[in-house]
Amino acid sequence: MNVTSPQNTLLSIENLTVGYGERIIQQDINFTVKKGSIFALMGGSGCGKSTLLKSMIGLLPPQNGDFLVKGENYWKANKNHRVEIARNFGVLFQSAALWSSMTVGENIALPLQLFTNLSASMIQRLVEMKLGLVGMSHAINLYPSELSGGMKKRCGLARALALDPEILFFDEPSAGLDPITSKRLDDLILNLRDGLGTTIIIVSHELPSLFTIADDGIFLDAETKRPIAHGSPRALRDNPPCALVNDFMHRQTVQNPK
Amino acid sequence: MKVNKKSSLPPQPPEWTLKFENNKPILILNGDWLAKNNNIPQLPVDIFKNCSTDISVHINTDRLGSWDSGFVVFLWDVKNLATINGISIDKDNLPVAAQQLVGLLNDKKPEPTLPPKYQFRPLYDLGEWTINSLNSLGVTFQLFIFALKGVFKFLMGRSYMRLNDLLRDIRAAGPSALIIISVVNFLMGSILAFVGAVQLRKFSADAYVANLVGIATVRELAAVMTAIVISGRTGGAYAARIATMQGNEEIDALKVFGIPVTEYLILPSMLSLVITMPIMYLYACLMSIFGGLIVSILMLKVSVIGFLYQTFGAVPFNQFIFGGTKTVAFAMFIGVSSCYIGMKSGRSAADVGVAATKAVVAGIVGVIALDAVFAVLADIIGI
């Protein structure tokens, strides 16, 4: 795990336990995310990556532990303050989660209409630009039901970018995308990070994508319900700390998970 | 995209100037370009009219302050107009981040796909509506036939329908609806008795309140009110459930496996209603007569025995058979129409709501229309 100076730390997870009801999904999670970094949440299917992400974006209160955003304890803040903190978040959901009763343009315009006092023409220009960034300008008047899975995902990303968030959360961004679109998305993620210093938390199984873009990460294990490795996906691939991580990073059949 | 360059000075408004130095065009961008300030300028369409296509436009950002998405929006306008006029832009002086983002944007804004324009074609629309309606009627009837075949297969023990699904639907359509059926029919009987007592008293015929409540309830109201309640409660739920399954590709999965959708989905829904609604009808009759009894005791001081004797004397058994037969027809109609609407729905969340609404409306209108047909039939056969 990279050592970061407190000033450079944007997000911090301390002894976090997440789960549903009394069922623990992951526990003893500790890590920090540097400002401007791309942090990967890795692990096999069902290990709790998405559950941890849900807890980080405010959808699932943790059972224990703290989640700090710029030093502020997110889950211990009052509800209004939590909403204020979350205004810095942009989330791309696994299914894109576009609102089906609105056109793509309206999907992106809605947060701008609700949370800014921009004029209608400025909102329109911003919507066009955000869609342009993801290569979906032509879809501004289309409904989500008229789009393919990949197109929905790109429009979902444009919506996540609507309020210029400081932190972007991606849940399986490349899942279901063709290699070219996937590569374009990787480039866009790198551009957002390099150009604008956006911090990105990414849940993904796409190893080539993770090796290309992520510079730090954590590996969760479903068996022990704990993180078993910290570090960038490239470092974990080159120097795996255990057989499970080695098998995961090299796409091998797990011989002995323990 | 947050503010990229921070300055301790108060925010300066964004300004642009196009200058020519030795015939070389220079676009000077000064100030803070922040979308949140709502002051990003619009570029005139003819900005590059005096520029030569041989020489690229140089961008000067020496006095550029903070910037965010608003700056990128403006730069995209510059890029677009430059492309339209065949002029190249020298972007080297732009901040690297802005260069990267502008690089992702198309040279020319693509034309958005416009929604189809509505054309006023009354004859065409009428024809289309007629064909669609006939088609819907045909498909609904076809589903009904398939469901009947399913019943036969179920009786032969060769159906795809799972008993658990049938029991779940029976529970949802029957016991879970008892409270609302009780309330609606009790109040209906009470109102009938109250109105009847007030009006019949004028003719000293208040002894016939029990007859009025009994006949109206058993012959018409218990069946219709129960069907309307079930249509709104259960029919809407069936349509929404099947529409959601449509959105989740669950129905596609059934089809791929070769499992007949009519047997697997429609049959338990329809059978559950056919089984529970006649029972609910009898229960509704009971509640309605009970409501009439309470009001009659309070207003007319009649005895319980007297009211019941009068009621059942006025309502022959064939009226119950008639009412029960109607509820079976209503049940089949609600089951098949709500499932059909669910299956024909789109695949989005909004479509689920539309399907539920359509199912309720179709159910209520259909039940009343069917009731009218039964009234005519009853008249013909002399019930």
XYZ file of C-alpha atoms in Angstrom:
641
model
C 0.000 0.000 0.000
C 1.317 3.444 -0.833
C 2.176 5.666 2.061
C 0.526 9.043 1.624
C 0.907 12.295 3.464
C -2.272 13.330 5.320
C -2.533 16.464 3.147
C -2.607 14.344 0.037
C -5.222 11.903 1.364
C -8.707 12.454 -0.001
C -10.518 9.367 1.250
C -9.749 7.224 4.215
C -11.350 3.970 5.338
C -10.637 2.938 8.922
C -11.557 -0.468 10.365
C -14.687 -0.567 8.232
C -17.106 -3.498 8.414
C -19.830 -3.740 5.789
C -22.729 -6.146 5.468
C -26.467 -6.600 5.391
C -28.326 -6.872 8.679
C -26.222 -9.104 10.876
C -24.465 -10.713 7.930
C -20.902 -9.470 7.591
C -19.640 -9.218 4.021
C -16.213 -7.619 4.634
C -14.440 -6.470 7.783
C -11.209 -4.831 8.961
C -10.953 -2.737 5.833
C -8.267 -0.064 6.046
C -6.946 2.027 3.194
C -6.436 5.583 2.039
C -6.961 7.071 -1.397
C -4.644 9.818 -2.625
C -6.065 12.861 -4.332
C -5.867 12.379 -8.073
C -5.259 8.643 -7.944
C -7.167 5.762 -9.503
C -7.940 3.209 -6.812
C -9.177 -0.275 -7.675
C -11.411 -2.478 -5.523
C -10.529 -6.000 -6.641
C -11.568 -9.514 -5.760
C -13.596 -12.459 -6.951
C -17.305 -12.390 -7.591
C -19.358 -12.051 -4.409
C -16.443 -10.888 -2.251
C -18.145 -7.596 -1.341
C -16.599 -5.043 -3.696
C -19.939 -3.555 -4.677
C -21.128 -3.658 -1.051
C -18.064 -1.664 -0.007
C -18.691 0.752 -2.868
C -22.311 1.156 -1.735
C -21.062 2.086 1.695
C -18.668 4.641 0.188
C -21.342 6.346 -1.903
C -23.806 6.626 0.958
C -26.243 3.860 0.092
C -25.362 1.396 2.854
C -24.343 2.424 6.371
C -21.350 0.405 7.568
C -21.746 -1.898 10.536
C -18.599 -0.526 12.068
C -15.653 1.774 11.350
C -15.211 5.147 9.696
C -15.214 6.545 6.189
C -13.458 9.904 5.998
C -13.822 12.278 3.052
C -11.244 15.074 3.222
C -10.947 14.329 6.936
C -14.701 14.537 7.584
C -16.398 11.440 8.947
C -19.075 10.771 6.347
C -21.322 8.373 8.239
C -21.077 10.300 11.506
C -22.085 13.587 9.863
C -25.734 14.638 10.005
C -27.918 13.853 7.014
C -27.753 17.316 5.435
C -23.992 17.437 5.737
C -23.744 13.963 4.224
C -25.698 15.209 1.212
C -23.285 18.134 0.957
C -20.247 15.826 1.081
C -21.835 13.507 -1.497
C -22.268 16.450 -3.871
C -18.551 15.868 -4.611
C -19.297 12.314 -5.724
C -20.142 11.131 -9.207
C -21.248 7.528 -9.592
C -21.406 5.331 -12.659
C -23.592 2.366 -11.716
C -23.084 -1.086 -13.179
C -26.287 -0.850 -15.242
C -25.758 2.888 -15.830
C -29.083 3.472 -13.974
C -30.282 6.154 -16.368
C -33.778 7.384 -15.512
C -35.903 5.688 -18.098
C -38.676 8.281 -18.251
C -36.246 10.999 -19.377
C -34.168 11.498 -22.486
C -30.408 11.187 -22.147
C -30.087 14.974 -22.266
C -32.667 15.382 -19.504
C -30.827 12.774 -17.415
C -27.678 14.890 -17.470
C -29.485 18.210 -17.154
C -31.480 17.209 -14.052
C -28.645 17.471 -11.468
C -27.551 20.755 -13.053
C -31.110 22.113 -12.833
C -31.522 20.967 -9.233
C -28.157 21.850 -7.743
C -26.898 24.888 -9.711
C -28.414 28.180 -10.740
C -27.124 28.018 -14.296
C -29.207 29.395 -17.141
C -31.063 26.953 -19.381
C -28.734 27.741 -22.314
C -25.603 27.115 -20.210
C -27.077 23.839 -18.974
C -27.776 22.855 -22.575
C -24.182 23.672 -23.597
C -22.786 21.728 -20.641
C -25.011 18.732 -21.415
C -23.830 18.732 -25.037
C -20.201 18.986 -23.938
C -20.445 16.165 -21.362
C -22.076 13.939 -23.958
C -19.394 15.005 -26.433
C -16.697 13.892 -23.985
C -18.099 10.360 -23.976
C -18.845 10.392 -27.712
C -22.626 10.335 -27.330
C -23.673 13.778 -28.607
C -26.085 12.239 -31.081
C -28.080 10.553 -28.294
C -29.173 13.719 -26.513
C -32.839 13.298 -27.512
C -32.978 9.519 -27.222
C -34.477 7.576 -24.335
C -32.368 5.005 -22.435
C -34.539 2.201 -23.834
C -33.286 3.160 -27.316
C -29.616 2.674 -26.361
C -27.359 -0.366 -26.232
C -25.654 -1.392 -22.974
C -22.380 0.304 -23.882
C -24.111 3.477 -24.977
C -26.058 3.567 -21.725
C -22.831 3.249 -19.812
C -21.221 6.145 -21.646
C -24.318 8.287 -21.047
C -24.250 7.204 -17.378
C -20.668 8.447 -17.207
C -21.710 11.769 -18.745
C -24.361 12.060 -16.010
C -21.804 11.168 -13.335
C -19.662 14.049 -14.669
C -22.580 16.501 -14.680
C -21.683 18.341 -11.486
C -17.890 18.206 -12.047
C -17.328 15.836 -9.103
C -14.000 15.602 -7.312
C -14.408 11.875 -6.783
C -15.796 9.426 -9.308
C -16.985 5.938 -8.357
C -17.221 3.362 -11.141
C -18.953 0.015 -10.636
C -17.769 -2.366 -13.352
C -17.408 0.345 -16.017
C -16.052 -1.963 -18.714
C -18.441 -4.869 -18.169
C -20.339 -5.635 -21.348
C -18.346 -3.226 -23.511
C -16.473 -4.104 -26.681
C -12.662 -3.768 -26.500
C -12.598 -0.497 -28.451
C -15.255 1.170 -26.304
C -13.573 -0.242 -23.222
C -10.239 1.232 -24.302
C -11.899 4.571 -25.033
C -13.402 4.541 -21.549
C -9.974 3.778 -20.045
C -8.514 6.727 -21.958
C -11.313 8.958 -20.759
C -10.742 7.883 -17.147
C -7.026 8.639 -17.494
C -7.809 12.009 -19.110
C -10.140 12.929 -16.273
C -7.512 11.986 -13.748
C -4.475 13.480 -15.510
C -6.181 16.586 -16.756
C -8.419 17.514 -13.916
C -7.078 15.681 -10.927
C -10.328 13.760 -10.447
C -9.939 10.938 -7.947
C -11.407 7.678 -9.172
C -12.506 4.585 -7.267
C -13.148 1.683 -9.568
C -14.688 -1.750 -9.047
C -13.698 -3.968 -11.916
C -12.808 -7.471 -13.032
C -11.287 -6.295 -16.296
C -7.638 -7.036 -15.654
C -6.179 -5.348 -18.777
C -8.117 -2.232 -17.892
C -6.996 -2.326 -14.250
C -3.339 -2.853 -15.224
C -3.566 0.169 -17.544
C -5.289 2.699 -15.356
C -5.205 1.869 -11.652
C -2.285 3.007 -9.566
C -3.390 1.665 -6.193
C -5.909 -0.848 -4.919
C -7.102 -3.376 -2.446
C -7.881 -7.076 -2.934
C -10.876 -8.458 -1.001
C -11.259 -12.125 -0.157
C -14.709 -13.714 0.105
C -13.439 -16.634 2.213
C -11.840 -14.703 5.079
C -14.133 -11.690 4.573
C -11.088 -9.441 4.809
C -8.710 -7.590 2.492
C -5.740 -9.809 1.745
C -3.588 -7.544 -0.398
C -2.899 -3.861 -0.957
C -1.119 -2.274 -3.880
C -1.463 -1.397 -7.530
C -2.840 -4.134 -9.795
C 0.478 -4.174 -11.696
C 2.441 -4.644 -8.464
C 0.068 -7.373 -7.287
C 0.421 -9.100 -10.656
C 4.220 -8.951 -10.572
C 4.637 -9.745 -6.869
C 1.493 -11.540 -5.685
C 1.444 -11.940 -1.911
C -0.556 -15.187 -2.017
C -1.783 -17.914 -4.347
C -5.297 -16.494 -4.651
C -4.059 -13.078 -5.790
C -1.587 -14.749 -8.139
C -4.309 -16.889 -9.702
C -6.692 -13.932 -9.994
C -4.113 -11.639 -11.582
C -2.960 -14.301 -14.045
C -6.452 -15.642 -14.780
C -5.576 -19.094 -13.533
C -7.758 -21.704 -11.944
C -7.505 -21.411 -8.184
C -5.487 -24.370 -7.007
C -5.510 -23.687 -3.317
C -7.334 -20.558 -2.301
C -5.933 -20.674 1.204
C -14.056 18.994 -13.402
C -13.055 21.310 -10.638
C -11.391 24.648 -10.832
C -7.962 24.064 -12.208
C -5.983 27.091 -11.358
C -6.525 28.821 -8.078
C -5.975 32.493 -7.571
C -6.222 34.701 -4.524
C -7.585 37.582 -6.653
C -11.347 38.194 -6.858
C -12.902 36.318 -9.825
C -12.433 38.100 -13.163
C -15.156 37.765 -15.824
C -14.194 35.568 -18.764
C -13.194 37.619 -21.830
C -12.060 36.742 -25.313
C -10.464 38.939 -27.977
C -9.402 38.065 -31.515
C -6.367 40.158 -32.525
C -4.217 40.150 -35.627
C -0.460 40.620 -35.304
C 1.366 40.629 -38.628
C -1.759 39.049 -40.165
C -1.513 36.228 -37.623
C -4.799 35.735 -35.704
C -4.461 35.421 -31.929
C -7.408 34.463 -29.730
C -6.736 35.903 -26.283
C -8.601 34.304 -23.387
C -8.535 36.186 -20.075
C -10.245 35.867 -16.716
C -11.911 33.056 -14.829
C -13.934 30.617 -16.964
C -16.216 28.966 -14.454
C -19.569 27.450 -15.447
C -20.969 28.101 -11.959
C -20.634 31.888 -12.530
C -23.089 31.537 -15.425
C -21.175 34.016 -17.582
C -19.445 31.893 -20.225
C -19.693 33.958 -23.427
C -21.197 32.686 -26.662
C -18.865 32.865 -29.646
C -20.202 34.774 -32.705
C -20.705 32.478 -35.686
C -18.655 34.766 -37.961
C -15.689 35.151 -35.606
C -13.239 33.636 -38.078
C -14.544 35.432 -41.204
C -11.346 37.525 -41.573
C -8.985 34.619 -40.905
C -7.052 32.937 -43.673
C -7.184 29.173 -43.940
C -3.381 29.101 -44.448
C -2.538 30.436 -41.008
C -3.627 28.721 -37.803
C -5.233 30.662 -34.980
C -2.957 30.950 -31.980
C -4.560 30.812 -28.537
C -3.075 33.023 -25.843
C -3.913 32.022 -22.262
C -1.275 34.092 -20.449
C -3.911 35.799 -18.330
C -6.227 32.844 -17.955
C -7.463 32.438 -14.379
C -9.422 29.516 -12.959
C -11.409 27.292 -15.295
C -13.714 24.318 -15.345
C -16.281 22.711 -17.673
C -17.403 26.151 -18.836
C -13.999 26.760 -20.449
C -14.154 23.417 -22.231
C -17.642 24.285 -23.518
C -16.271 27.538 -24.973
C -13.226 25.808 -26.481
C -15.503 23.267 -28.151
C -17.383 26.166 -29.768
C -14.033 27.539 -30.990
C -13.062 24.123 -32.348
C -16.410 23.723 -34.107
C -16.369 27.120 -35.788
C -12.751 26.652 -36.794
C -13.578 23.288 -38.382
C -16.566 24.749 -40.236
C -14.356 27.582 -41.615
C -11.488 25.207 -42.464
C -9.155 26.914 -40.021
C -6.669 25.136 -37.800
C -6.169 26.022 -34.154
C -2.814 26.049 -32.403
C -3.765 24.603 -29.010
C -0.259 24.323 -27.562
C -0.781 27.262 -25.210
C -3.879 25.748 -23.642
C -3.518 24.008 -20.282
C -2.673 20.346 -20.868
C -5.890 19.175 -19.201
C -7.991 21.390 -21.447
C -6.084 20.114 -24.491
C -6.858 16.527 -23.479
C -10.538 17.180 -22.932
C -10.969 19.179 -26.137
C -9.138 16.355 -27.902
C -11.915 13.983 -26.829
C -14.598 16.176 -28.357
C -15.538 15.866 -32.026
C -14.287 18.530 -34.443
C -17.848 19.180 -35.462
C -20.861 18.838 -33.180
C -22.813 15.864 -34.522
C -26.452 16.420 -35.371
C -28.608 14.960 -32.608
C -31.159 12.322 -33.538
C -34.472 14.130 -33.496
C -37.582 12.497 -32.117
C -40.112 11.632 -34.845
C -42.368 14.570 -35.673
C -46.080 14.132 -35.136
C -48.044 14.276 -38.362
C -51.788 14.868 -38.416
C -53.156 11.914 -40.433
C -56.613 11.138 -39.018
C -57.506 8.366 -41.465
C -54.112 6.694 -41.057
C -54.330 6.995 -37.258
C -57.867 5.576 -37.188
C -56.801 2.661 -39.387
C -53.732 2.006 -37.251
C -55.794 2.181 -34.052
C -58.385 -0.231 -35.495
C -55.757 -2.732 -36.619
C -53.953 -2.517 -33.270
C -57.209 -2.946 -31.341
C -58.269 -5.961 -33.419
C -54.782 -7.374 -33.045
C -54.896 -6.909 -29.250
C -58.328 -8.516 -29.098
C -57.126 -11.460 -31.176
C -53.984 -11.961 -29.113
C -55.937 -11.695 -25.850
C -58.390 -14.299 -27.092
C -55.479 -16.481 -28.203
C -53.926 -16.174 -24.737
C -57.260 -17.126 -23.226
C -57.425 -20.257 -25.405
C -53.821 -21.152 -24.517
C -54.658 -20.663 -20.839
C -57.683 -22.970 -21.166
C -55.458 -25.548 -22.844
C -53.103 -25.053 -19.904
C -55.947 -25.832 -17.482
C -56.587 -29.056 -19.369
C -52.890 -29.946 -19.265
C -52.805 -29.089 -15.561
C -55.693 -31.432 -14.895
C -53.847 -34.125 -16.868
C -50.732 -33.474 -14.781
C -48.660 -32.329 -17.787
C -48.561 -28.579 -17.175
C -45.471 -26.405 -16.746
C -47.329 -24.450 -14.088
C -45.835 -24.843 -10.631
C -48.257 -25.473 -7.792
C -46.260 -23.075 -5.595
C -46.877 -20.240 -8.063
C -50.592 -20.999 -8.081
C -50.765 -21.055 -4.276
C -48.777 -17.803 -4.044
C -51.156 -16.106 -6.502
C -54.232 -17.498 -4.716
C -52.947 -16.094 -1.447
C -52.251 -12.691 -3.053
C -55.634 -12.545 -4.786
C -57.766 -13.988 -1.984
C -56.888 -13.809 1.709
C -54.720 -10.704 1.281
C -57.655 -8.852 -0.283
C -60.225 -9.750 2.372
C -59.963 -6.521 4.344
C -60.527 -4.217 1.386
C -63.367 -6.426 0.098
C -64.965 -6.348 3.551
C -64.752 -2.579 3.896
C -65.987 -1.785 0.372
C -68.939 -4.197 0.464
C -69.972 -3.456 4.034
C -70.133 0.244 3.173
C -71.928 -0.488 -0.115
C -74.625 -2.498 1.714
C -74.937 0.197 4.399
C -75.332 2.952 1.816
C -77.944 0.955 -0.114
C -79.915 0.331 3.062
C -79.649 3.963 4.153
C -80.748 5.401 0.786
C -83.449 2.712 0.460
C -84.781 3.394 3.959
C -84.997 7.144 3.365
C -86.747 6.782 -0.003
C -88.997 3.772 0.712
C -90.157 5.295 3.986
C -91.929 7.984 1.919
C -94.156 5.249 0.477
C -94.388 3.277 3.737
C -92.444 0.560 1.935
C -89.449 0.537 4.274
C -90.066 -3.144 4.961
C -88.606 -3.789 1.488
C -85.153 -2.397 2.313
C -83.943 -5.970 2.867
C -85.226 -6.943 -0.606
C -83.458 -3.960 -2.167
C -80.139 -4.701 -0.470
C -80.371 -8.439 -1.168
C -81.234 -8.255 -4.863
C -78.886 -5.362 -5.698
C -76.009 -7.020 -3.848
C -76.373 -10.591 -5.045
C -77.304 -9.819 -8.637
C -75.024 -6.861 -9.384
C -73.013 -4.965 -6.826
C -71.101 -7.677 -4.960
C -69.810 -9.171 -8.226
C -68.969 -5.829 -9.855
C -67.421 -4.199 -6.781
C -65.329 -7.276 -6.047
C -64.139 -7.387 -9.663
C -63.261 -3.684 -9.635
C -61.319 -4.012 -6.391
C -59.499 -7.117 -7.651
C -58.782 -5.442 -10.976
C -57.189 -2.459 -9.242
C -55.358 -4.483 -6.648
C -54.403 -7.784 -8.203
C -54.697 -7.069 -11.954
C -52.379 -4.060 -11.659
C -49.915 -6.111 -9.620
C -49.891 -8.936 -12.200
C -49.273 -6.483 -15.037
C -46.466 -4.754 -13.129
C -44.870 -8.092 -12.210
C -44.863 -9.377 -15.773
C -43.673 -5.996 -17.130
C -40.760 -6.071 -14.673
C -39.953 -9.621 -15.788
C -40.002 -8.346 -19.360
C -37.476 -5.636 -18.428
C -35.215 -8.159 -16.692
C -35.304 -10.473 -19.733
C -36.904 -13.160 -17.548
C -39.613 -13.752 -20.152
C -36.952 -14.019 -22.870
C -35.239 -16.650 -20.707
C -38.504 -18.621 -20.428
C -38.938 -18.499 -24.201
C -35.351 -19.613 -24.853
C -35.870 -22.629 -22.584
C -39.076 -23.382 -24.458
C -41.263 -22.916 -21.383
C -44.675 -21.676 -22.557
C -45.205 -18.238 -21.056
C -48.972 -18.720 -21.035
C -48.728 -21.791 -18.863
C -45.965 -20.579 -16.620
C -47.145 -17.029 -16.006
C -50.695 -16.471 -17.196
C -52.263 -19.720 -16.075
C -51.506 -19.349 -12.331
C -52.638 -15.723 -12.445
C -55.893 -16.524 -14.212
C -56.608 -19.699 -12.214
C -55.940 -17.930 -8.916
C -58.574 -15.348 -9.789
C -61.034 -17.959 -11.104
C -60.675 -19.931 -7.869
C -60.795 -17.026 -5.419
C -63.264 -14.609 -6.996
C -66.435 -16.714 -6.628
C -65.532 -17.246 -2.963
C -64.810 -13.539 -2.620
C -68.171 -12.850 -4.268
C -70.038 -14.891 -1.678
C -68.056 -13.201 1.089
C -68.828 -9.792 -0.474
C -72.572 -10.664 -0.509
C -72.349 -11.552 3.147
C -70.567 -8.326 4.086
C -72.919 -6.190 2.048
C -76.039 -7.810 3.575
C -74.419 -7.427 6.989
C -73.902 -3.692 6.309
C -77.556 -3.412 5.238
C -78.639 -5.278 8.359
C -76.750 -2.954 10.711
C -78.241 0.172 9.104
C -81.729 -1.396 9.059
C -81.502 -2.285 12.754
C -80.383 1.264 13.592
C -82.836 3.121 11.323
C -85.850 0.829 10.988
C -85.613 -1.100 14.259
C -86.030 -4.433 12.408
C -85.028 -7.740 13.979
C -82.053 -9.776 12.677
C -84.222 -12.800 11.927
C -86.830 -10.678 10.180
C -84.240 -8.956 7.962
C -82.560 -12.200 6.965
C -85.890 -13.945 6.307
C -86.972 -11.045 4.105
C -83.607 -10.982 2.282
C -83.354 -14.641 1.406
C -87.021 -14.738 0.523
C -86.379 -12.024 -2.042
C -83.220 -13.537 -3.530
C -83.728 -16.914 -5.191
C -80.781 -19.281 -5.447
C -80.426 -18.784 -9.212
C -79.412 -15.153 -8.526
C -76.372 -16.470 -6.663
C -75.585 -18.757 -9.602
C -75.923 -15.799 -11.960
C -73.683 -13.566 -9.803
C -71.133 -16.365 -9.365
C -70.994 -17.037 -13.115
C -70.343 -13.365 -13.734
C -67.436 -13.336 -11.282
C -65.826 -16.292 -13.076
C -66.050 -14.386 -16.377
C -64.689 -11.235 -14.715
C -61.834 -13.254 -13.196
C -60.832 -14.733 -16.570
C -60.987 -11.312 -18.189
C -58.921 -9.577 -15.478
C -56.352 -12.399 -15.413
C -55.818 -12.585 -19.157
C -56.003 -8.845 -19.902
C -53.605 -7.816 -17.120
C -51.083 -10.512 -18.108
C -51.387 -9.543 -21.785
C -50.776 -5.872 -20.976
C -47.761 -6.822 -18.868
C -46.318 -8.940 -21.674
C -46.830 -6.211 -24.269
C -45.175 -3.526 -22.139
C -41.800 -1.965 -22.850
C -38.674 -2.790 -20.916
C -38.077 0.334 -18.848
C -39.155 1.261 -15.316
C -41.577 3.834 -16.731
C -43.191 1.118 -18.849
C -43.963 -0.886 -15.706
C -46.034 1.998 -14.361
C -47.777 2.430 -17.711
C -48.591 -1.299 -17.833
C -50.047 -1.281 -14.297
C -52.206 1.754 -15.096
C -53.401 0.266 -18.381
C -54.257 -3.032 -16.699
C -56.367 -1.314 -14.036
C -58.197 0.864 -16.573
C -58.783 -2.045 -18.974
C -59.918 -4.244 -16.080
C -62.475 -1.768 -14.726
C -63.854 -0.787 -18.150
C -63.919 -4.425 -19.286
C -65.724 -5.603 -16.135
C -68.446 -2.984 -16.555
C -68.787 -3.782 -20.271
C -69.026 -7.513 -19.486
C -71.623 -6.765 -16.811
C -73.720 -4.983 -19.448
C -73.464 -8.060 -21.694
C -74.596 -10.257 -18.783
C -77.537 -7.935 -18.096
C -78.733 -8.365 -21.675
C -78.212 -12.153 -21.527
C -80.114 -12.362 -18.230
C -82.984 -10.495 -19.803
C -83.011 -12.861 -22.783
C -82.997 -16.033 -20.682
C -85.373 -14.525 -18.123
C -83.322 -14.601 -14.910
